[in-house]
Tab-separated table of C-alpha atoms in Angstrom:
chain	number	residue	atom	x	y	z
A	725	UNK	CA	31.438	89.965	172.615
A	726	UNK	CA	34.993	91.314	172.991
A	727	UNK	CA	35.380	95.046	173.590
A	728	UNK	CA	38.720	96.872	173.375
A	729	UNK	CA	39.387	99.838	175.644
A	730	UNK	CA	42.044	102.234	174.410
A	731	UNK	CA	43.220	105.814	174.897
A	732	UNK	CA	46.513	107.582	175.442
A	733	UNK	CA	48.557	107.614	178.625
A	734	UNK	CA	46.728	109.144	181.598
A	735	UNK	CA	43.360	109.183	179.828
A	736	UNK	CA	41.640	107.069	182.488
A	737	UNK	CA	41.478	103.626	180.847
A	738	UNK	CA	42.202	101.912	184.160
A	739	UNK	CA	39.467	103.866	185.929
A	740	UNK	CA	36.980	102.880	183.214
A	741	UNK	CA	38.188	99.272	183.574
A	742	UNK	CA	37.645	99.434	187.338
A	743	UNK	CA	34.070	100.696	186.884
A	744	UNK	CA	33.434	97.806	184.472
A	745	UNK	CA	34.995	95.288	186.843
A	746	UNK	CA	32.959	96.682	189.775
A	747	UNK	CA	29.842	96.209	187.623
A	748	UNK	CA	30.687	92.495	187.357
A	749	UNK	CA	32.406	92.331	183.953
A	750	UNK	CA	35.611	90.470	183.167
A	751	UNK	CA	38.356	92.973	182.227
A	752	UNK	CA	41.771	91.914	180.970
A	753	UNK	CA	44.781	94.201	180.587
A	754	UNK	CA	47.163	93.896	177.615
A	755	UNK	CA	50.109	95.120	179.744
A	756	UNK	CA	49.441	92.364	182.282
A	757	UNK	CA	49.153	89.822	179.463
A	758	UNK	CA	52.489	91.164	178.149
A	759	UNK	CA	54.090	90.599	181.569
A	760	UNK	CA	52.590	87.113	181.789
A	761	UNK	CA	54.129	85.984	178.464
A	762	UNK	CA	57.560	87.067	179.809
A	763	UNK	CA	57.440	84.907	182.943
A	764	UNK	CA	60.004	82.123	183.175
A	765	UNK	CA	58.620	79.084	181.382
A	766	UNK	CA	56.346	81.179	179.149
A	767	UNK	CA	56.787	81.585	175.389
A	768	UNK	CA	58.398	85.048	175.432
A	769	UNK	CA	60.982	84.491	178.182
A	770	UNK	CA	63.887	82.893	176.267
A	771	UNK	CA	63.478	85.059	173.159
A	772	UNK	CA	63.525	88.310	175.163
A	773	UNK	CA	66.442	87.127	177.303
A	774	UNK	CA	68.416	86.246	174.180
A	775	UNK	CA	67.728	89.679	172.675
A	776	UNK	CA	68.309	91.869	175.765
A	777	UNK	CA	70.763	89.886	177.890
A	778	UNK	CA	70.883	88.804	181.517
A	779	UNK	CA	71.027	92.384	182.861
A	780	UNK	CA	67.207	92.478	182.610
A	781	UNK	CA	66.813	89.647	185.141
A	782	UNK	CA	65.910	89.964	188.812
A	783	UNK	CA	67.802	88.007	191.476
A	784	UNK	CA	65.122	85.310	191.193
A	785	UNK	CA	65.732	84.911	187.456
A	786	UNK	CA	62.530	86.585	186.283
A	787	UNK	CA	62.528	89.389	183.702
A	788	UNK	CA	62.426	92.776	185.426
A	789	UNK	CA	59.727	94.441	183.300
A	790	UNK	CA	60.458	97.908	184.748
A	791	UNK	CA	64.126	97.638	183.797
A	792	UNK	CA	63.139	96.322	180.378
A	793	UNK	CA	60.679	99.220	179.912
A	794	UNK	CA	63.366	101.791	180.753
A	795	UNK	CA	65.581	100.257	178.032
A	796	UNK	CA	62.966	100.046	175.267
A	797	UNK	CA	61.198	103.353	175.902
A	798	UNK	CA	64.455	105.204	175.292
A	799	UNK	CA	65.210	103.444	172.002
A	800	UNK	CA	62.573	102.973	169.293
A	801	UNK	CA	64.541	100.156	167.618
A	802	UNK	CA	64.722	98.195	170.876
A	803	UNK	CA	61.008	98.763	171.442
A	804	UNK	CA	60.331	97.311	167.985
A	805	UNK	CA	62.544	94.311	168.812
A	806	UNK	CA	60.615	93.675	172.023
A	807	UNK	CA	57.168	94.081	170.453
A	808	UNK	CA	58.110	91.758	167.572
A	809	UNK	CA	58.451	89.045	170.235
A	810	UNK	CA	55.684	89.920	172.687
A	811	UNK	CA	52.867	91.247	170.498
A	812	UNK	CA	52.150	88.040	168.559
A	813	UNK	CA	51.945	86.288	171.948
A	814	UNK	CA	49.608	88.950	173.338
A	815	UNK	CA	47.400	88.646	170.226
A	816	UNK	CA	47.301	84.868	170.783
A	817	UNK	CA	46.123	85.436	174.368
A	818	UNK	CA	43.464	87.953	173.277
A	819	UNK	CA	42.173	85.473	170.675
A	820	UNK	CA	41.993	82.803	173.407
A	821	UNK	CA	40.019	85.187	175.644
A	822	UNK	CA	37.589	85.888	172.796
A	823	UNK	CA	37.042	82.165	172.225
A	824	UNK	CA	36.680	81.368	175.928
A	825	UNK	CA	34.142	84.121	176.648
A	826	UNK	CA	32.239	83.990	173.349
A	827	UNK	CA	28.800	84.303	174.988
A	828	UNK	CA	29.703	87.081	177.436
A	829	UNK	CA	30.621	90.758	177.263
A	830	UNK	CA	34.343	90.919	178.045
A	831	UNK	CA	36.792	93.828	177.912
A	832	UNK	CA	40.500	94.128	177.130
A	833	UNK	CA	42.318	97.342	178.064
A	834	UNK	CA	45.093	98.053	175.544
A	835	UNK	CA	46.741	101.456	175.135
A	836	UNK	CA	48.451	100.458	171.860
A	837	UNK	CA	45.452	98.721	170.302
A	838	UNK	CA	45.349	100.985	167.226
A	839	UNK	CA	49.116	101.588	167.046
A	840	UNK	CA	49.710	97.874	166.498
A	841	UNK	CA	46.687	97.135	164.322
A	842	UNK	CA	44.794	94.976	166.825
A	843	UNK	CA	41.400	96.514	166.020
A	844	UNK	CA	40.366	93.441	163.989
A	845	UNK	CA	40.462	91.351	167.196
A	846	UNK	CA	37.542	93.237	168.742
A	847	UNK	CA	33.821	93.495	168.115
A	848	UNK	CA	33.832	97.107	169.331
A	849	UNK	CA	36.452	99.646	170.394
A	850	UNK	CA	35.965	102.180	173.177
A	851	UNK	CA	38.322	105.169	173.266
A	852	UNK	CA	38.809	107.040	176.539
A	853	UNK	CA	39.615	110.702	175.904
A	854	UNK	CA	41.168	113.403	178.089
A	855	UNK	CA	42.987	116.612	177.191
A	856	UNK	CA	46.769	116.318	176.933
A	857	UNK	CA	47.394	118.540	179.966
A	858	UNK	CA	45.034	116.438	182.077
A	859	UNK	CA	46.620	113.217	180.879
A	860	UNK	CA	50.205	114.285	181.488
A	861	UNK	CA	49.329	115.594	184.958
A	862	UNK	CA	47.736	112.248	185.869
A	863	UNK	CA	50.508	110.159	184.307
A	864	UNK	CA	53.265	112.261	185.886
A	865	UNK	CA	52.072	111.139	189.332
A	866	UNK	CA	52.952	107.582	188.363
A	867	UNK	CA	55.917	107.997	185.995
A	868	UNK	CA	57.192	111.576	186.484
A	869	UNK	CA	56.511	114.283	183.891
A	870	UNK	CA	59.528	113.612	181.654
A	871	UNK	CA	58.709	109.907	181.379
A	872	UNK	CA	54.988	110.609	180.833
A	873	UNK	CA	55.803	112.972	177.929
A	874	UNK	CA	58.208	110.413	176.457
A	875	UNK	CA	55.653	107.585	176.616
A	876	UNK	CA	52.948	109.847	175.210
A	877	UNK	CA	55.161	110.529	172.177
A	878	UNK	CA	55.010	106.811	171.251
A	879	UNK	CA	51.197	106.906	170.997
A	880	UNK	CA	49.032	108.031	168.104
A	881	UNK	CA	47.066	111.287	168.397
A	882	UNK	CA	43.359	110.965	169.108
A	883	UNK	CA	42.350	112.012	165.586
A	884	UNK	CA	43.926	108.729	164.403
A	885	UNK	CA	42.522	106.550	167.199
A	886	UNK	CA	39.009	107.877	166.699
A	887	UNK	CA	38.958	106.577	163.117
A	888	UNK	CA	38.722	103.071	164.582
A	889	UNK	CA	36.490	103.819	167.569
A	890	UNK	CA	32.882	102.771	168.027
A	891	UNK	CA	32.419	104.557	171.361
A	892	UNK	CA	34.010	107.628	172.940
A	893	UNK	CA	34.177	108.162	176.689
A	894	UNK	CA	35.241	111.661	177.750
A	895	UNK	CA	37.208	111.743	180.989
A	896	UNK	CA	37.438	115.523	181.157
A	897	UNK	CA	35.163	116.196	184.152
A	898	UNK	CA	34.554	114.398	187.459
A	899	UNK	CA	34.267	110.720	188.403
A	900	UNK	CA	30.465	110.782	188.401
A	901	UNK	CA	30.425	112.038	184.808
A	902	UNK	CA	32.875	109.272	183.829
A	903	UNK	CA	30.933	106.561	185.676
A	904	UNK	CA	27.639	107.600	184.054
A	905	UNK	CA	29.195	107.227	180.598
A	906	UNK	CA	30.453	103.752	181.522
A	907	UNK	CA	26.970	102.777	182.730
A	908	UNK	CA	25.486	104.059	179.443
A	909	UNK	CA	28.006	101.961	177.521
A	910	UNK	CA	27.111	98.858	179.563
A	911	UNK	CA	23.400	99.452	178.971
A	912	UNK	CA	23.966	99.782	175.212
A	913	UNK	CA	26.123	96.625	175.017
A	914	UNK	CA	23.640	94.604	177.069
A	915	UNK	CA	20.831	95.704	174.710
A	916	UNK	CA	22.948	94.612	171.734
A	917	UNK	CA	23.640	91.254	173.358
A	918	UNK	CA	19.920	90.660	173.862
A	919	UNK	CA	19.319	91.391	170.166
A	920	UNK	CA	22.005	88.948	168.974
């Protein structure tokens, strides 16, 4: 059973993923998969290098994903060029995960799951919600406020994401409240698995 975890920047997807991982579940991250397909020798490396030039390389010849992100997140056309290369490869990886863990409950965290039409890859979709002010405050600690606002603008509003969601986790209170919702989700999924 493959479960997608989505939600906008700063919503708490990674915290939910950590609770799931701590509970013994396998959790993959679409961003990490995206970085993996860009490693030298992987399928995305040459195509991205050809499109964006050698200025995106580190001294060791690997693609500097932070430098690449700063280029694409300031230009929608360049972002589309990058995703046209990386997203089919990420989808391939997600499909491989689904096949490999067919008899287990496995999670994939993907912020852009709905934006890029990946919902068909998953048996269920969990959306992590937080108010915009909360999200931007959290995200600004990692990216700075200006960058957090900019990245948020690339994501769909919750009213769109919820159309594709099977479960909603509200990260608007404290950690205990969030953890209890994750435990309820696990309990529900385990009951479903037993009934399969």
